[in-house]
Each structure stands twice: as structure tokens, then as C-alpha cells.
Short mmCIF file of C-alpha atoms in Angstrom, two decimals:
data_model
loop_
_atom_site.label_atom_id
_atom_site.label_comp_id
_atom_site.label_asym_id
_atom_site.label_seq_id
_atom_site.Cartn_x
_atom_site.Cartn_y
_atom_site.Cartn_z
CA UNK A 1 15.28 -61.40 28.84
CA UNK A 2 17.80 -58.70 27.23
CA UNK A 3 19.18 -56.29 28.81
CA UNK A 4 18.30 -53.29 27.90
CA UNK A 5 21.57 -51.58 25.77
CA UNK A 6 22.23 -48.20 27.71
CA UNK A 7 25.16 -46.85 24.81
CA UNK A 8 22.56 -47.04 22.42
CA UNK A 9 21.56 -43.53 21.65
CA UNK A 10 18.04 -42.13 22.48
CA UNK A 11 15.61 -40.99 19.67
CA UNK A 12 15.67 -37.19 18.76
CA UNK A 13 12.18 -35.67 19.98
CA UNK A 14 9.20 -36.04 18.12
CA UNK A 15 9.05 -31.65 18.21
CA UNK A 16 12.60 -31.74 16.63
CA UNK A 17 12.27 -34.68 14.05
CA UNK A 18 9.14 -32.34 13.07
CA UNK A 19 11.30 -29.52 11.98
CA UNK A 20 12.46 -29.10 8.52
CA UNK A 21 15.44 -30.73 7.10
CA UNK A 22 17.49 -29.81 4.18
CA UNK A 23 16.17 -32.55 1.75
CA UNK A 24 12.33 -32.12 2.19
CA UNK A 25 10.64 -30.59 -0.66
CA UNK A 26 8.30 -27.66 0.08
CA UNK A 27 5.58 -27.20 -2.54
CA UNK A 28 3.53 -24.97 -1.10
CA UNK A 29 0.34 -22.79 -2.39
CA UNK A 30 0.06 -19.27 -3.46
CA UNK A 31 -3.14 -16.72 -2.53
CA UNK A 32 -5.56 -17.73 -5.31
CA UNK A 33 -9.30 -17.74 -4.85
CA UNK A 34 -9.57 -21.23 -5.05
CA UNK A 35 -8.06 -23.84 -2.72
CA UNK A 36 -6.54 -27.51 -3.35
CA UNK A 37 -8.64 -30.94 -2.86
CA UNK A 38 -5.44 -31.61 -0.16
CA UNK A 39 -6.78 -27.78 1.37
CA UNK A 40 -10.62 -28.98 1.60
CA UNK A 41 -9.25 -32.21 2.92
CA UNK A 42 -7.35 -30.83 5.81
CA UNK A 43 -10.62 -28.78 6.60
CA UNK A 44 -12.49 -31.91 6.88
CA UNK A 45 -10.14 -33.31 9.49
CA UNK A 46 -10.11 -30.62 11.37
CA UNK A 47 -14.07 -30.56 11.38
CA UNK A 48 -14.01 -34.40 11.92
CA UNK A 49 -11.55 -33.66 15.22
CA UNK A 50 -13.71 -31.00 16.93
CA UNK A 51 -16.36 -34.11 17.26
CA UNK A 52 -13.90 -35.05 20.24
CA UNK A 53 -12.79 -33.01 23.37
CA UNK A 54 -8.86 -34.51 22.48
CA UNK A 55 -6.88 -31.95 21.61
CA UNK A 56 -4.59 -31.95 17.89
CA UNK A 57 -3.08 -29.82 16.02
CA UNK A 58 -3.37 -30.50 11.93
CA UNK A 59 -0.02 -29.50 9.76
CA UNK A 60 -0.12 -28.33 6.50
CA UNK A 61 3.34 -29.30 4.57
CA UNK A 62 4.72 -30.87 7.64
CA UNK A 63 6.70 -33.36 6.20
CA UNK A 64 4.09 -34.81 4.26
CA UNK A 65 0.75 -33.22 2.55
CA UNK A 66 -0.96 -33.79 6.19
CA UNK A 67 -0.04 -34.58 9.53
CA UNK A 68 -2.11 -35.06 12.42
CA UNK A 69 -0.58 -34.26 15.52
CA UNK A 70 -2.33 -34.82 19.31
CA UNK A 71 -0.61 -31.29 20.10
CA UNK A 72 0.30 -28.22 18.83
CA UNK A 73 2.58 -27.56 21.46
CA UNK A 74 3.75 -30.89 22.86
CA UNK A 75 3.12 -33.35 20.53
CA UNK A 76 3.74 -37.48 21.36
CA UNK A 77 2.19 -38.90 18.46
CA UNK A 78 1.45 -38.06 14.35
CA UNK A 79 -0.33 -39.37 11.55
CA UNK A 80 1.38 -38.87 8.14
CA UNK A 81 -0.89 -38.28 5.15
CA UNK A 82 -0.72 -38.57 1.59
CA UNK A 83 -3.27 -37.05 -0.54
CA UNK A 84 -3.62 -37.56 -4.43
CA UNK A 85 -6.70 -36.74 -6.11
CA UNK A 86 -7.93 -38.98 -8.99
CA UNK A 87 -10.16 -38.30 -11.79
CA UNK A 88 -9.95 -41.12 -13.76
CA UNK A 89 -12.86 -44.06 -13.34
CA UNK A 90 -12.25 -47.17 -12.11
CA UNK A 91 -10.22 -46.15 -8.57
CA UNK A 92 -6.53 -47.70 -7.83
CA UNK A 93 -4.98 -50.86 -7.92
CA UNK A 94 -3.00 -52.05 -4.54
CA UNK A 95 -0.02 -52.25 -7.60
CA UNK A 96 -0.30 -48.05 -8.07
CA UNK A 97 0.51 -48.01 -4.69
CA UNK A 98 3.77 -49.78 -4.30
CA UNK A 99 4.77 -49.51 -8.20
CA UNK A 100 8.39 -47.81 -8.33
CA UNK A 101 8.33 -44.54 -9.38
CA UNK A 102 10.13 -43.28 -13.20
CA UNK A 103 13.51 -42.72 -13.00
CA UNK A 104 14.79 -38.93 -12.73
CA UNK A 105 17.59 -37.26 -14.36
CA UNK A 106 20.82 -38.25 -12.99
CA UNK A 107 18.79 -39.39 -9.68
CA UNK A 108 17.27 -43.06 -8.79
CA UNK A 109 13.86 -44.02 -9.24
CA UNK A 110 11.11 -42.43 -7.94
CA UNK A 111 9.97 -44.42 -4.52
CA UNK A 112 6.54 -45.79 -4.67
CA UNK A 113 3.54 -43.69 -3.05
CA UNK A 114 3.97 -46.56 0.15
CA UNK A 115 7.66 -46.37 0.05
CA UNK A 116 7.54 -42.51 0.88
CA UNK A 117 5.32 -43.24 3.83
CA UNK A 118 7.17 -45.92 4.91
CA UNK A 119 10.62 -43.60 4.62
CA UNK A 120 9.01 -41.35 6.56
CA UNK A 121 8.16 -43.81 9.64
CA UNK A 122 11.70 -45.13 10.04
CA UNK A 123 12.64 -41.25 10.00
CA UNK A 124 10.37 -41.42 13.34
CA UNK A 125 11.35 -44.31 14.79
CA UNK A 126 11.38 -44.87 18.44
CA UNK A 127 7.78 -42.10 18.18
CA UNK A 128 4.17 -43.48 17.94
CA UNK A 129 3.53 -43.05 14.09
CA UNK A 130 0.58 -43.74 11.85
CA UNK A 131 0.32 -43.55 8.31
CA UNK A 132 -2.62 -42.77 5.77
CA UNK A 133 -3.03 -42.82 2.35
CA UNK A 134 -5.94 -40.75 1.05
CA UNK A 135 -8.00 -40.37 -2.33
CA UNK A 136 -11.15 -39.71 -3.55
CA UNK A 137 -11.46 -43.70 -5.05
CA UNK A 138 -11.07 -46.83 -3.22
CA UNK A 139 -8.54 -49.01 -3.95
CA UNK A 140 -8.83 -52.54 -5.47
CA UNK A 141 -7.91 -55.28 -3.60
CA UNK A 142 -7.78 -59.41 -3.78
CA UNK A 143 -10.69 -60.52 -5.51
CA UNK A 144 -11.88 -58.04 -7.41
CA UNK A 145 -13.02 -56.15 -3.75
CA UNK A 146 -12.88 -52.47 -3.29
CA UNK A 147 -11.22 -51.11 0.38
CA UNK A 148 -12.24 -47.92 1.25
CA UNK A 149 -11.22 -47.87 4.59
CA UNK A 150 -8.43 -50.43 5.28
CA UNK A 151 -5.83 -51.19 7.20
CA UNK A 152 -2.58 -52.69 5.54
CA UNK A 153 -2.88 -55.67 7.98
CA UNK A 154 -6.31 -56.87 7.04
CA UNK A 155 -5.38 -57.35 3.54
CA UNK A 156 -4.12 -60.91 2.58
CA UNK A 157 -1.17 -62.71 3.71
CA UNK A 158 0.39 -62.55 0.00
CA UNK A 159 -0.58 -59.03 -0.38
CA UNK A 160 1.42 -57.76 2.38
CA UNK A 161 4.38 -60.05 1.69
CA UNK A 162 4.48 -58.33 -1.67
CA UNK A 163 3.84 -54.96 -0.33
CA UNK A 164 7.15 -55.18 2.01
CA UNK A 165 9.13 -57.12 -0.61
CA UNK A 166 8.23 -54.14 -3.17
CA UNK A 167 8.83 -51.64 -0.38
CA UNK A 168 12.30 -53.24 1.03
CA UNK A 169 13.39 -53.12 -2.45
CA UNK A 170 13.23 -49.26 -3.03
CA UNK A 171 14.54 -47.90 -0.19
CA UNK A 172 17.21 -50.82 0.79
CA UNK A 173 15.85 -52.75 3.57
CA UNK A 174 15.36 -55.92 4.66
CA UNK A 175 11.39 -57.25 4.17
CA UNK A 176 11.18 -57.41 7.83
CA UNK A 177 11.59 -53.78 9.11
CA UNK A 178 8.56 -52.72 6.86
CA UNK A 179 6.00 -52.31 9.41
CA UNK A 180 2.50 -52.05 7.64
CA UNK A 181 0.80 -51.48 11.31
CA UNK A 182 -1.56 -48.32 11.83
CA UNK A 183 -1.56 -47.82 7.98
CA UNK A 184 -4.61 -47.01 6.46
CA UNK A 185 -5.82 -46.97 2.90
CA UNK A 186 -8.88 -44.39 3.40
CA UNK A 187 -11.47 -43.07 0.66
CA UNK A 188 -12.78 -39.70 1.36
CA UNK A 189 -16.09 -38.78 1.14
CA UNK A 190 -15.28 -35.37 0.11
CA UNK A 191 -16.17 -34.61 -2.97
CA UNK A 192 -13.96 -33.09 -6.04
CA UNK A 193 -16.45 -30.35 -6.31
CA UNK A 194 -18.59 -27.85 -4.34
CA UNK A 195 -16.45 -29.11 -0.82
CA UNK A 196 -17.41 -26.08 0.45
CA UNK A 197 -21.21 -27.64 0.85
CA UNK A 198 -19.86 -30.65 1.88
CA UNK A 199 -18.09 -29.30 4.80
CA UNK A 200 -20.31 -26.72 5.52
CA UNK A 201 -22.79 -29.82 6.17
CA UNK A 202 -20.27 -30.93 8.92
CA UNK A 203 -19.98 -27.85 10.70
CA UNK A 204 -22.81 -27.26 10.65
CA UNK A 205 -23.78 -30.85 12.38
CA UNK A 206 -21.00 -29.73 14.84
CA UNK A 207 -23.10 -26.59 15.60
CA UNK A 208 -26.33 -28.33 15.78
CA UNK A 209 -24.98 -31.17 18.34
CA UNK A 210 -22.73 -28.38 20.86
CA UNK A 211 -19.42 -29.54 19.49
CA UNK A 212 -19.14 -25.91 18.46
CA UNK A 213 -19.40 -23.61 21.71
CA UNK A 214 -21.49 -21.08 19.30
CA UNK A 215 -24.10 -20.70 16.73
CA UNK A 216 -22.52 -20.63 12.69
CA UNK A 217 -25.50 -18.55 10.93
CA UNK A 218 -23.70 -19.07 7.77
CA UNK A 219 -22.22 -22.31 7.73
CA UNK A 220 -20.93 -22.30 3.96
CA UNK A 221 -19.17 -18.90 4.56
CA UNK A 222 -17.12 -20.67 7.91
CA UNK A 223 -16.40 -23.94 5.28
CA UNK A 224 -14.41 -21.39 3.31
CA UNK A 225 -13.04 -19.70 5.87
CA UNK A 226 -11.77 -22.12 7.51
CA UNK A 227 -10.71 -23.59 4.32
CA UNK A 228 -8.70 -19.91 3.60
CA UNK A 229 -7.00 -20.66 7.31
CA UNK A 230 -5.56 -23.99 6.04
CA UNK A 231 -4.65 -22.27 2.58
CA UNK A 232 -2.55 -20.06 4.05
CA UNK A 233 -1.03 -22.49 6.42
CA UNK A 234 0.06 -24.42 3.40
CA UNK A 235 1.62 -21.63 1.68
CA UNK A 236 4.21 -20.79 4.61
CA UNK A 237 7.07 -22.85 3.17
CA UNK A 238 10.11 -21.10 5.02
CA UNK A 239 12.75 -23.19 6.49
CA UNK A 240 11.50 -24.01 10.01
CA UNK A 241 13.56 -25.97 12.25
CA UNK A 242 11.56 -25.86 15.64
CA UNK A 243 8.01 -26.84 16.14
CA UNK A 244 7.84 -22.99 17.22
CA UNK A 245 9.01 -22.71 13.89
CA UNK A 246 6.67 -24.69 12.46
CA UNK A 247 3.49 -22.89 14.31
CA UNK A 248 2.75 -20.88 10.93
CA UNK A 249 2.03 -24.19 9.35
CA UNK A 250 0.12 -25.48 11.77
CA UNK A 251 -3.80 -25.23 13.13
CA UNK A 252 -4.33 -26.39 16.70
CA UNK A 253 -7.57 -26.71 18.04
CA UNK A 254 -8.03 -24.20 19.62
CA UNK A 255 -6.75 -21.92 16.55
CA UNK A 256 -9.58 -23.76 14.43
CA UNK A 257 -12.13 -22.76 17.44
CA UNK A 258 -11.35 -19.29 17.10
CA UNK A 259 -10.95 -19.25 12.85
CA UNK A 260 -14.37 -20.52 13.34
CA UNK A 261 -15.56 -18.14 15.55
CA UNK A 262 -14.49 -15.03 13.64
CA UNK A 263 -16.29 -16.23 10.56
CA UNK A 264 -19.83 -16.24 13.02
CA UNK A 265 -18.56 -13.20 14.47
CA UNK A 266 -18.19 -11.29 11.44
CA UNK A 267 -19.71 -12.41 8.72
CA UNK A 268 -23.51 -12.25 9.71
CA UNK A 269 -22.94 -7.85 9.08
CA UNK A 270 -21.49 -8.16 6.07
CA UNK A 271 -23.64 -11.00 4.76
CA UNK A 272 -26.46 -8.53 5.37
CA UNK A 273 -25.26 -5.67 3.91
CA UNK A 274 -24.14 -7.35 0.86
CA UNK A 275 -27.86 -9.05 0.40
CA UNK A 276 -29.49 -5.25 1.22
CA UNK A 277 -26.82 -4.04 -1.61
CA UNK A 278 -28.08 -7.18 -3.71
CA UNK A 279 -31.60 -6.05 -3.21
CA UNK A 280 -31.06 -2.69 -3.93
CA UNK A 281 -29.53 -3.62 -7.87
CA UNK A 282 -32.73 -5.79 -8.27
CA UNK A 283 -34.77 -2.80 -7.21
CA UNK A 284 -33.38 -0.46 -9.89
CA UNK A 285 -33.60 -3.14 -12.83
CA UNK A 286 -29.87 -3.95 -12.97
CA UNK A 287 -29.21 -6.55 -15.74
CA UNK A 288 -30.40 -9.69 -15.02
CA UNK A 289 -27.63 -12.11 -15.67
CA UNK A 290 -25.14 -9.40 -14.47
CA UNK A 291 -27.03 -9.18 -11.26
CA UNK A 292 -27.26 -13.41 -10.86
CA UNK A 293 -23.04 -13.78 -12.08
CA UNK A 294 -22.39 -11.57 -8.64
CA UNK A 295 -24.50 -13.38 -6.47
CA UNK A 296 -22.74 -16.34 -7.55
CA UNK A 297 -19.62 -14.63 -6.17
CA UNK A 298 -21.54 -13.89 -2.54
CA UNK A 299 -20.37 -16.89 -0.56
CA UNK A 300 -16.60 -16.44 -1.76
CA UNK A 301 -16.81 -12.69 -0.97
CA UNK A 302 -18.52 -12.98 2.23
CA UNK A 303 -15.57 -15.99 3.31
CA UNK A 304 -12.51 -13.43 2.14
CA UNK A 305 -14.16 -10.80 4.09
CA UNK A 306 -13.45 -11.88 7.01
CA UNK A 307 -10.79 -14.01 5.92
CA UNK A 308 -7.32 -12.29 7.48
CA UNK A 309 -5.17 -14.28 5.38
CA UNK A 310 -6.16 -13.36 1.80
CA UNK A 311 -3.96 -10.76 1.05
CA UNK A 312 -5.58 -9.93 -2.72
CA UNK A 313 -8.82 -9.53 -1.27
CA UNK A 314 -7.17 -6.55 1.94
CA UNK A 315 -5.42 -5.30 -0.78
CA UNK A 316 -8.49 -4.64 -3.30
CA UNK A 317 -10.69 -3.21 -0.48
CA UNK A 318 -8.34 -1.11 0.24
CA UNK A 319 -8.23 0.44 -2.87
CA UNK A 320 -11.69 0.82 -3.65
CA UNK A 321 -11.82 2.68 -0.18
CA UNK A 322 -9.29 4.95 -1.30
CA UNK A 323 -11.62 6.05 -4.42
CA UNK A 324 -14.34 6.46 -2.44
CA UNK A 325 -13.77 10.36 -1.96
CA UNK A 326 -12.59 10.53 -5.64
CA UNK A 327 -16.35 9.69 -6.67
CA UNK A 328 -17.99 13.32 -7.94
CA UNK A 329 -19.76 15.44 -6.02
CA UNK A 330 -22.92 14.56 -8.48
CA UNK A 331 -22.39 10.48 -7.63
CA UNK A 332 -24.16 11.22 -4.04
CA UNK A 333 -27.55 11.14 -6.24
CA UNK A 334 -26.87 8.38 -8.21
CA UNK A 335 -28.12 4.85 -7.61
CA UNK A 336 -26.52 2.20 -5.91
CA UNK A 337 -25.63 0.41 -9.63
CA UNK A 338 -24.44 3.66 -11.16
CA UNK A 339 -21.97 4.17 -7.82
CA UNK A 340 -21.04 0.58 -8.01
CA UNK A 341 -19.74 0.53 -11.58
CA UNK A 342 -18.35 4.13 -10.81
CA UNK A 343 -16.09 2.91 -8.60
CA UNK A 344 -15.02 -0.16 -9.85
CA UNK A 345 -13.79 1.54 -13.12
CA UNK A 346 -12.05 4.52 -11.26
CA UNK A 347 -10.24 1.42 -8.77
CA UNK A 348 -9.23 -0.35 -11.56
CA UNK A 349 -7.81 2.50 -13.73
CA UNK A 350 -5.97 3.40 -10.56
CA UNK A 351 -4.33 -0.11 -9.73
CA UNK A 352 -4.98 -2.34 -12.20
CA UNK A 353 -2.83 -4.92 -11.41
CA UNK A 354 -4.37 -5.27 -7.87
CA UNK A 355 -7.33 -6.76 -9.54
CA UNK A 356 -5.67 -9.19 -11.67
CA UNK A 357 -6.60 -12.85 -12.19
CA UNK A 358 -10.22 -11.10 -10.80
CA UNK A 359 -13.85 -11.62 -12.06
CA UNK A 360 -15.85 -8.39 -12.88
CA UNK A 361 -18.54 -9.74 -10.69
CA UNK A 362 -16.47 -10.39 -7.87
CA UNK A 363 -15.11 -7.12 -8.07
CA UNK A 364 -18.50 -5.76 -8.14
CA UNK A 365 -19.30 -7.67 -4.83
CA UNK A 366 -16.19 -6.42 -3.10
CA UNK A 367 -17.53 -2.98 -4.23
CA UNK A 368 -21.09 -3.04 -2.57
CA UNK A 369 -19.38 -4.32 0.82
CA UNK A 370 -17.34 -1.06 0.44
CA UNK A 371 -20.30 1.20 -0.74
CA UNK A 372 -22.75 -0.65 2.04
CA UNK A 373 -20.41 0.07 5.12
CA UNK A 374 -20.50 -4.11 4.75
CA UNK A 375 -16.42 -4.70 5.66
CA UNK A 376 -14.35 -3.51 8.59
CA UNK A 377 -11.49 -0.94 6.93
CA UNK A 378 -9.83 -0.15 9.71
CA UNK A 379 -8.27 -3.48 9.56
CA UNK A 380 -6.97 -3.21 5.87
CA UNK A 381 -3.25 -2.19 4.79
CA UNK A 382 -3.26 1.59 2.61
CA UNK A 383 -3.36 0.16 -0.98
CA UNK A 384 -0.08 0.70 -2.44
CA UNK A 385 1.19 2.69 -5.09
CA UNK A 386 0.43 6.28 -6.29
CA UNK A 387 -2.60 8.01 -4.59
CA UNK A 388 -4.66 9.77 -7.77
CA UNK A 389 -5.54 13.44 -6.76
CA UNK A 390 -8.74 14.33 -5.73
CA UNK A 391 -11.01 15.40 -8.19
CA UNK A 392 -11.90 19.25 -8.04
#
């Protein structure tokens, strides 16, 4: 038996090899209305974790796209995960995987989609690791068979010699320190559209079977929400060197519990008093494909208004609220549809380039939650910029 070497040195803690170094790329994701396949994805494992009492903690832009921690605070063990979308028929080849990326201006080759997981193990050697690549199409294997969930090892002996030859090769290592255990090649069921329905289907399973400590009335609304959680999450891309550092990048559970809970919380209210506002433009013959384009808008609106994170949305409440006692004295007897479009123009001649990259029909939305007492202003920032006078 060998002794065990007592000068060799210890492995850095998992908590600090978390951290950001100088040579990992941050991509990030800016406040847009919509969110990224790798954003819905993230949302689904979180969903998928509350099924189990565990705790975890799920990392946007932690190193990789994904990582799946058992702690937010104290973490032993991670999951690294790649996500890459693909549109085109037909799924991958095993070959995609491991085939050497082109080579980049005055830099080596690209390293395969495997080779970056597998650089990314040996960077946490010595810690429990477990890798995952993820797509929306299986991948084909030996024999013409598909694998949509499979681990590295079950594939064939000559497959996973070639995988660690093509693997050693790029990053410089000898065959046998690839390690192709706890590596998964995993086809998502989420879809590439509507993955708000999808996962509002889970939680709402969750809800149904207790995993959820409280009722969701509006299970599509908390998919986006929580979805707009994980969004923002993957747009904090400062340098971050401690796993206290790293908290803004990361949802624990029991942050997911309580993302979850505000959207139940909340969004019942405004839900209503948007669909009495709705009711009301029907009522006074507002144009019918104007009328159907902003419900069409509802579930987004109703997800940003209580979503703390989206910063364009605070920001174009808060303006509209400012207008409010800039409407004429003669706009208290107007309908609801002639207030509505009243204040909308006035906003938008005001700060126009709040509402930029906007639809006219969300806008419209965000207005009736304004007009119909449907969203909490108390919590919103001033709008910036120049205050207009007040009408005489």
C-alpha cells in the first residue's frame, strides 16, 4: 500500500476554485424582454430540484453556462453544464462533440465542446465534479442509435478510446487522465419555443403535489418570473473572486422558494386589475385586433410586474406615474381607452427613450396597471430626466 505523500499540496477549496479567474470569459445577458434557451433551461433545473428536500444552489455564468451546486453557501460538489441550442434537423454526431475547434487569430485552436468540460474538471481536481452536456437534439451514437440521456461510459469501448485520444490531444494530456465518469450527454425536453408553458406545467405539478409550500394561481406568470430571476443572475458579470462574491450569480433554494413566492404573492392583484382594465376596453368597443395584440402582452406584463429585476419595466412605470397628474382636468370623464392612449402619448413624448426597443401594446398594458391601481409604485425608482410642468 502507498503511503500517503504528506508534501504534496492540498487542493484549493471548492468555494475558492468557484471564484473568477482572470482568463474566464464572461458573456453575460442584458435586460431585454426575452430570455435565452440557456435562461429557460436553468429555470427548468431549478423546478426539477425543488422535487427533492436536498438543498442546491444553480449558477448562472459560473464558470460554465450552468453549474449545479449542493449549496449556496458551502458547497462540496458541482455539476458543470454546457448548453448549445440547435436548430438544424437531424441532432449531433458524437464527432461535433470532440471535433477541434477553428483556429483563432494569433491563438491555438479552438478546444472541442468535451475538451472545455474536461479542462474544466482537472481545474477541480481533488472536488467531486460532474459534467453535462445539454441540447435540445440527441446525439448520434454507434449504430445509427440516438442517446438522449447518456453517460460517456455506456457508450462503446472504441467510442470512448477515441473520445480521450481526441480530448488528450487538445489540451496536452496523456489518454489516461481523461476521466469520462459522471458525464452525461442529456436532451432536454424543453422546448425552443413557448418554455414559458412548458415550465409553467412543472410548477405547476410542483404546486399540485406540495413540493411548493403554497398555491401558484398563475403558474405561467411564476415560469417567467422565475425565468426574469435567472436572467438577471446571468447578466451580473463583475469580477467575483469569493463565492460571497459570486452570490449575485447564483439562486439557492431557498432564493428560488421565495422568487416563487412573490410571483403568487403579487401577481394575483395585478392580474385582476389588468383583466377588469381588459374588460373595460372591450366594453367601450376598442379596436378589435388592437385590443387582442395587448392581451397577447398580459402574461409578460403581469411576470415584469412583479419582477424586481427588470429595470426597463421600474423605469417605464415610473414614468407613466409621473404623467398621471399631467392628464387634463377634462380626462377624469373620459373612458378608460381615451385615458389609456392619453397617457401613453404624453409618457412617451416625455421620455422617449425609456420606451425603446418597446411594443405599443405592451406599453398600453403597462398603462392600464398604472391607470387600474394594478402595480405597487411605491417600490419604483423617480423616472429620470426632466419633470414636464404641470399643465394649467
Amino acid at each position: 500500500m502507498a503511503l500517503k505523500d504528506e508534501s504534496a499540496p492540498l487542493p484549493k477549496a471548492l468555494e475558492a476554485l468557484l471564484g473568477d479567474a482572470p482568463s474566464d470569459e464572461k458573456t453575460g445577458a442584458n435586460a431585454t424582454l426575452g430570455f435565452t434557451f440557456q435562461q429557460w433551461w436553468g429555470a427548468l433545473v431549478v423546478a426539477e430540484l425543488l422535487e427533492f428536500e436536498a438543498d442546491f444552489a444553480v449558477g448562472m455564468e459560473v464558470k460554465e453556462d450552468v453549474a449545479i451546486l449542493d449549496s449556496a453557501l458551502s458547497p462540496r460538489s458541482v455539476e458543470f453544464c454546457q448548453i448549445k441550442k440547435n436548430e438544424q434537423a437531424g441532432g449531433w454526431g458524437l464527432k461535433d462533440l470532440h471535433r477541434q475547434g477553428p483556429k483563432r487569430k494569433s491563438k491555438p485552436n479552438e478546444p472541442s465542446i468535451l475538451a472545455k468540460l474536461h479542462k474544466r474538471r482537472t481545474e477541480f481536481a481533488g472536488h467531486s465534479t460532474k459534467l453535462r452536456f445539454v441540447s435540445n437534439l440527441s446525439v448520434k451514437i454507434a449504430a445509427g442509435m440516438s442517446a438522449s440521456n447518456c453517460q460517456l461510459t455506456s457508450l462503446t469501448p472504441a467510442e470512448q478510446t477515441e473520445i480521450r485520444e481526441k480530448i488528450a490531444k487538445q489540451l496536452a494530456v496523456g489518454s489516461a487522465d481523461v476521466d469520462l465518469n459522471d458525464w452525461m450527454l442529456h436532451r432536454t425536453n424543453l422546448p425552443l419555443g413557448e418554455q414559458y408553458v412548458f415550465l409553467a406545467g412543472k410548477l405547476a405539478d410542483l404546486s399540485a403535489a406540495g413540493k411548493i409550500p403554497f398555491d401558484l394561481p398563475n403558474p405561467t406568470v411564476a415560469a417567467r418570473y422565475l425565468a426574469s430571476v435567472l436572467q438577471s443572475k446571468a447578466s451580473h458579470t463583475s469580477y467575483a473572486a469569493t463565492i460571497h462574491d459570486l452570490k449575485s450569480r447564483v439562486l439557492s433554494r431557498a432564493d428560488a422558494i421565495q422568487a416563487l413566492s412573490e410571483a403568487a404573492g403579487t401577481t394575483h392583484r395585478a392580474s385582476e386589475k389588468l383583466d377588469d382594465a381588459l374588460q373595460q376596453l372591450a366594453a367601450t368597443g376598442y379596436p378589435f385586433l388592437a385590443l387582442k395584440q395587448i392581451k397577447a402582452e398580459r402574461t409578460t406584463v403581469l411576470a415584469h410586474a412583479v419582477d424586481r429585476t427588470n429595470d426597463q419595466m421600474k423605469v417605464c412605470v415610473a414614468a407613466l406615474a409621473t404623467q398621471l397628474p399631467h392628464l387634463t382636468q377634462d380626462a377624469s370623464s373620459l373612458p378608460l381607452r381615451d385615458l389609456m392612449d392619453s397617457l401613453v402619448k404624453q409618457t412617451i413624448s416625455a421620455f422617449p427613450s425609456d420606451f425603446a426597443g418597446l411594443s405599443p401594446a405592451y406599453v398600453n398594458a403597462l398603462a392600464l396597471l398604472v391607470l387600474n391601481d394594478g402595480i405597487d409604485l411605491d417600490i419604483l425608482p423617480p423616472a429620470p430626466g426632466p419633470q414636464p410642468e404641470a399643465c394649467a
